[in-house]
Short mmCIF file of N, CA and C in Angstrom, two decimals:
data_model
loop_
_atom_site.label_atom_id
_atom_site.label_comp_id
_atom_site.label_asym_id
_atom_site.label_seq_id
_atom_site.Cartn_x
_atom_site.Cartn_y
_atom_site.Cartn_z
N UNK A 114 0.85 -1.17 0.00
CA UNK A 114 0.00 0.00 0.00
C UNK A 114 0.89 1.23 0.00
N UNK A 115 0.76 2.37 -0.96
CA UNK A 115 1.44 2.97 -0.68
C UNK A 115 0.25 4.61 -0.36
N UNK A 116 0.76 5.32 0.67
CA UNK A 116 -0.15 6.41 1.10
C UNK A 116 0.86 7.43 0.87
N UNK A 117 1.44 7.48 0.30
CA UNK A 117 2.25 8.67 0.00
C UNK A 117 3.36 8.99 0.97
N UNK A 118 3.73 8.44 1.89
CA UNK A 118 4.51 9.05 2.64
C UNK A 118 5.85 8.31 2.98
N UNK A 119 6.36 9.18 2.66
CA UNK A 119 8.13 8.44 2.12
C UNK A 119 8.80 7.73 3.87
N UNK A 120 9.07 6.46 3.05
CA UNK A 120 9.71 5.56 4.46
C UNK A 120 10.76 6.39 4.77
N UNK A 121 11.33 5.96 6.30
CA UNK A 121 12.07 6.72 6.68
C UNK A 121 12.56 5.04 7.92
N UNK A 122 13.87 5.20 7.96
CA UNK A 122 14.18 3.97 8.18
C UNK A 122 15.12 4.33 9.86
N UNK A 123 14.85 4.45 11.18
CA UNK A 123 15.60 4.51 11.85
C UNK A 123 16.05 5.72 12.02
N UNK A 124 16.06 7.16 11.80
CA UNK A 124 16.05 8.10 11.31
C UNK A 124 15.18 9.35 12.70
N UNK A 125 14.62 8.84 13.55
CA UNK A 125 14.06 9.55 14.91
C UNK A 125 14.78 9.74 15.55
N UNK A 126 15.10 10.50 16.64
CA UNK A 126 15.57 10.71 17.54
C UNK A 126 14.16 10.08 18.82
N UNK A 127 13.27 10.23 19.00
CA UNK A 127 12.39 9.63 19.37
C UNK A 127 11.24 8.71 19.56
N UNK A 128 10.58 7.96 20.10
CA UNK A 128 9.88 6.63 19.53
C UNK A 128 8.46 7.67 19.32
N UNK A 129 8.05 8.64 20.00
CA UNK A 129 7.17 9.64 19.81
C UNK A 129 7.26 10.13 18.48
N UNK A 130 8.44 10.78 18.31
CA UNK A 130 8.63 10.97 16.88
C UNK A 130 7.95 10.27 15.63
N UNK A 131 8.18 9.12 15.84
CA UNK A 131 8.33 8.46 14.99
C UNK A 131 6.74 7.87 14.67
N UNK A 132 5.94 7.75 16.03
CA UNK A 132 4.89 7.33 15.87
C UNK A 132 3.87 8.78 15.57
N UNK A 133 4.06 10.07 15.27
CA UNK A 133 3.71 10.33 15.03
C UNK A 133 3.82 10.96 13.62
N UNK A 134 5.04 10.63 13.08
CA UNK A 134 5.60 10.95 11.35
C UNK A 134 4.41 9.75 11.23
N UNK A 135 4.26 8.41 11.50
CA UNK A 135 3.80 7.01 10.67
C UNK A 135 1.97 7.74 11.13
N UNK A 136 1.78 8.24 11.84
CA UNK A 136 0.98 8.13 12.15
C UNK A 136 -0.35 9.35 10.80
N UNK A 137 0.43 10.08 10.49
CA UNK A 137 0.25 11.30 9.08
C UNK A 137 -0.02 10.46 7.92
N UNK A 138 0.00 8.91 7.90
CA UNK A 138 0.03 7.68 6.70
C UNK A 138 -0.95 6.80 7.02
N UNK A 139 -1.40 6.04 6.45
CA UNK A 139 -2.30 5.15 6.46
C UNK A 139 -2.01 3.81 6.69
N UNK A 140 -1.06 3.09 6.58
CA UNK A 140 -0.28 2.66 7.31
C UNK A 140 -0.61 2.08 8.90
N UNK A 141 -0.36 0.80 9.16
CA UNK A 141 -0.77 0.24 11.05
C UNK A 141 0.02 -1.14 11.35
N UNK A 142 -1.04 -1.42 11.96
CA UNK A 142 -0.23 -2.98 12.32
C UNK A 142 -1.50 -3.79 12.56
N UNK A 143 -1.49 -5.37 12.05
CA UNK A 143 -2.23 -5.97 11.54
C UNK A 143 -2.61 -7.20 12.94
N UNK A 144 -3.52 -7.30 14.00
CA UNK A 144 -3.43 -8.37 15.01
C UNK A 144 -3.80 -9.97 14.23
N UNK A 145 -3.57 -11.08 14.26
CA UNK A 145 -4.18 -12.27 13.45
C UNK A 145 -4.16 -12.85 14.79
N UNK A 146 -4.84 -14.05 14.86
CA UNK A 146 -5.59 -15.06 15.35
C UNK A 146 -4.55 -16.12 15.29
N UNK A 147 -4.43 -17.37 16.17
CA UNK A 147 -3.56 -18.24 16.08
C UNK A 147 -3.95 -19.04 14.46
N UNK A 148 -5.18 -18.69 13.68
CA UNK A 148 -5.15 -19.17 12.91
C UNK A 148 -5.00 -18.88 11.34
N UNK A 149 -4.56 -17.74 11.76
CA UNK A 149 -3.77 -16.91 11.10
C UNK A 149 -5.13 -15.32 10.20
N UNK A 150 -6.41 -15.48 10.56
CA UNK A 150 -6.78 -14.34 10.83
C UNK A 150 -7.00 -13.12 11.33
N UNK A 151 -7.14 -11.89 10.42
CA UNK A 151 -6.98 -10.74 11.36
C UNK A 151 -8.32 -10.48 12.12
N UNK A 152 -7.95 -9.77 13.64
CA UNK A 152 -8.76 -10.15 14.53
C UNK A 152 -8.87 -8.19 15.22
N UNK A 153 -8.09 -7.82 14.56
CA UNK A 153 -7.70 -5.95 14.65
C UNK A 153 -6.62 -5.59 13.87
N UNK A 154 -7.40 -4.61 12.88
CA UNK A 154 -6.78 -3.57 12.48
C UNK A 154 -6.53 -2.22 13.18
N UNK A 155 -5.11 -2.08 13.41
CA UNK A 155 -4.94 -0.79 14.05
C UNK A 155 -3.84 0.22 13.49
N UNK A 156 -4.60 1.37 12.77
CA UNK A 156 -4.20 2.38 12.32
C UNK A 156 -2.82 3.03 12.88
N UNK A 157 -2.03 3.49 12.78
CA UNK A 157 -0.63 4.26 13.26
C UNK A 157 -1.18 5.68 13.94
N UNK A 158 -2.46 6.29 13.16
CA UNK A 158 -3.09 7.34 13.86
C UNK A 158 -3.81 6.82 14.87
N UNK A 159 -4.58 5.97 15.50
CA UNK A 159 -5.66 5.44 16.10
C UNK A 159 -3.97 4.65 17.54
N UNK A 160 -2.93 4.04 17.19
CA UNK A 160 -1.83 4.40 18.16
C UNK A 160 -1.88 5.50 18.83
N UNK A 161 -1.44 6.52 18.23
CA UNK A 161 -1.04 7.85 18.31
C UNK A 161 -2.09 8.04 19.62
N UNK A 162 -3.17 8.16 18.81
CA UNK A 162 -4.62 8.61 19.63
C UNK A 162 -4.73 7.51 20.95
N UNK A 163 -4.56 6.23 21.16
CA UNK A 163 -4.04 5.81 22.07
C UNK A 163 -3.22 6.20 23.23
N UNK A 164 -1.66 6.72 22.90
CA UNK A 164 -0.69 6.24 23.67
C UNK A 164 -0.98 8.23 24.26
N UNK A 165 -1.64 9.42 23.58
CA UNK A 165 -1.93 10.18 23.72
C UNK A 165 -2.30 10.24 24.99
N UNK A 166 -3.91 9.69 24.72
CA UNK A 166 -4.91 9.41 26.22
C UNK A 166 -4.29 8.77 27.40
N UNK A 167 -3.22 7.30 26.80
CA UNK A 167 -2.55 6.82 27.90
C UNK A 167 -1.98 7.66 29.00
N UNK A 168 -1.09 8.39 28.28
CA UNK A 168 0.16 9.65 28.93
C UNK A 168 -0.99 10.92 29.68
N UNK A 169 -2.10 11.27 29.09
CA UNK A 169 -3.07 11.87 29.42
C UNK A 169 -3.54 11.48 31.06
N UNK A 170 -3.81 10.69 30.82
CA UNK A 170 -4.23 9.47 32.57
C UNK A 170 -3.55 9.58 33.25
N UNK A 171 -1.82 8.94 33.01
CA UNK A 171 -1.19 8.64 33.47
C UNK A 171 -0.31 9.94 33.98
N UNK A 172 -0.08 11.69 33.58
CA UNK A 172 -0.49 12.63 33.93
C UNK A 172 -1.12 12.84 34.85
N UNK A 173 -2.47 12.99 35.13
CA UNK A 173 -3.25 12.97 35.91
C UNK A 173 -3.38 12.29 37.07
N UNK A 174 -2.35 11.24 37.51
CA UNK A 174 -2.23 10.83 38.73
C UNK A 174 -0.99 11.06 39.50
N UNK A 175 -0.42 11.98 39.04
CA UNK A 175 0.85 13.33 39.33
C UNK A 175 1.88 12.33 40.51
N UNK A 176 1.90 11.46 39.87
CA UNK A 176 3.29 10.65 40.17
C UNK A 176 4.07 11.20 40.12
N UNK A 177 4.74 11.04 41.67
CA UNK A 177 6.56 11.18 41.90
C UNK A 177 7.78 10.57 40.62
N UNK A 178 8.68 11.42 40.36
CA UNK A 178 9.77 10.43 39.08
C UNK A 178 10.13 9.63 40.11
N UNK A 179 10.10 7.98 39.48
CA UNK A 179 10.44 7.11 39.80
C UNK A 179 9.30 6.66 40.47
N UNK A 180 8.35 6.81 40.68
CA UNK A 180 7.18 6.14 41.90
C UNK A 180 6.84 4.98 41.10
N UNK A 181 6.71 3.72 41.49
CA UNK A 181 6.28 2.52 40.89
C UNK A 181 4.91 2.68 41.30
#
């Protein structure tokens, strides 16, 4: 598939970075089933929008650095 947006191979300085360059593409990652069906499609934007809300939450419970 190509969505227009030129690979870029290792090339971040950040994993943020990076998921949000892939995330501007259409482009994801594919879940299958032990039987080898897909069972979720998940977009690189619909990540993004994920790990967003995660950090959002996880924010919001104004943890000490380092607090397990």
């Amino acid at each position: 598939m190509d969505d227009g947006l030129p690979r870029r191979y290792a090339d971040f300085d950040t994993l943020t970075e990076a998921v949000d360059y892939a995330a501007r593409g259409k482009r994801g990652l594919n879940f299958h089933s032990a039987r080898g069906e897909v069972e979720e499609v998940l977009p690189y934007s619909a990540l993004r929008e994920r790990a967003i809300d995660v950090a959002k939450r996880l924010l919001s419970l104004k943890l000490r650095r380092g607090a397990r």
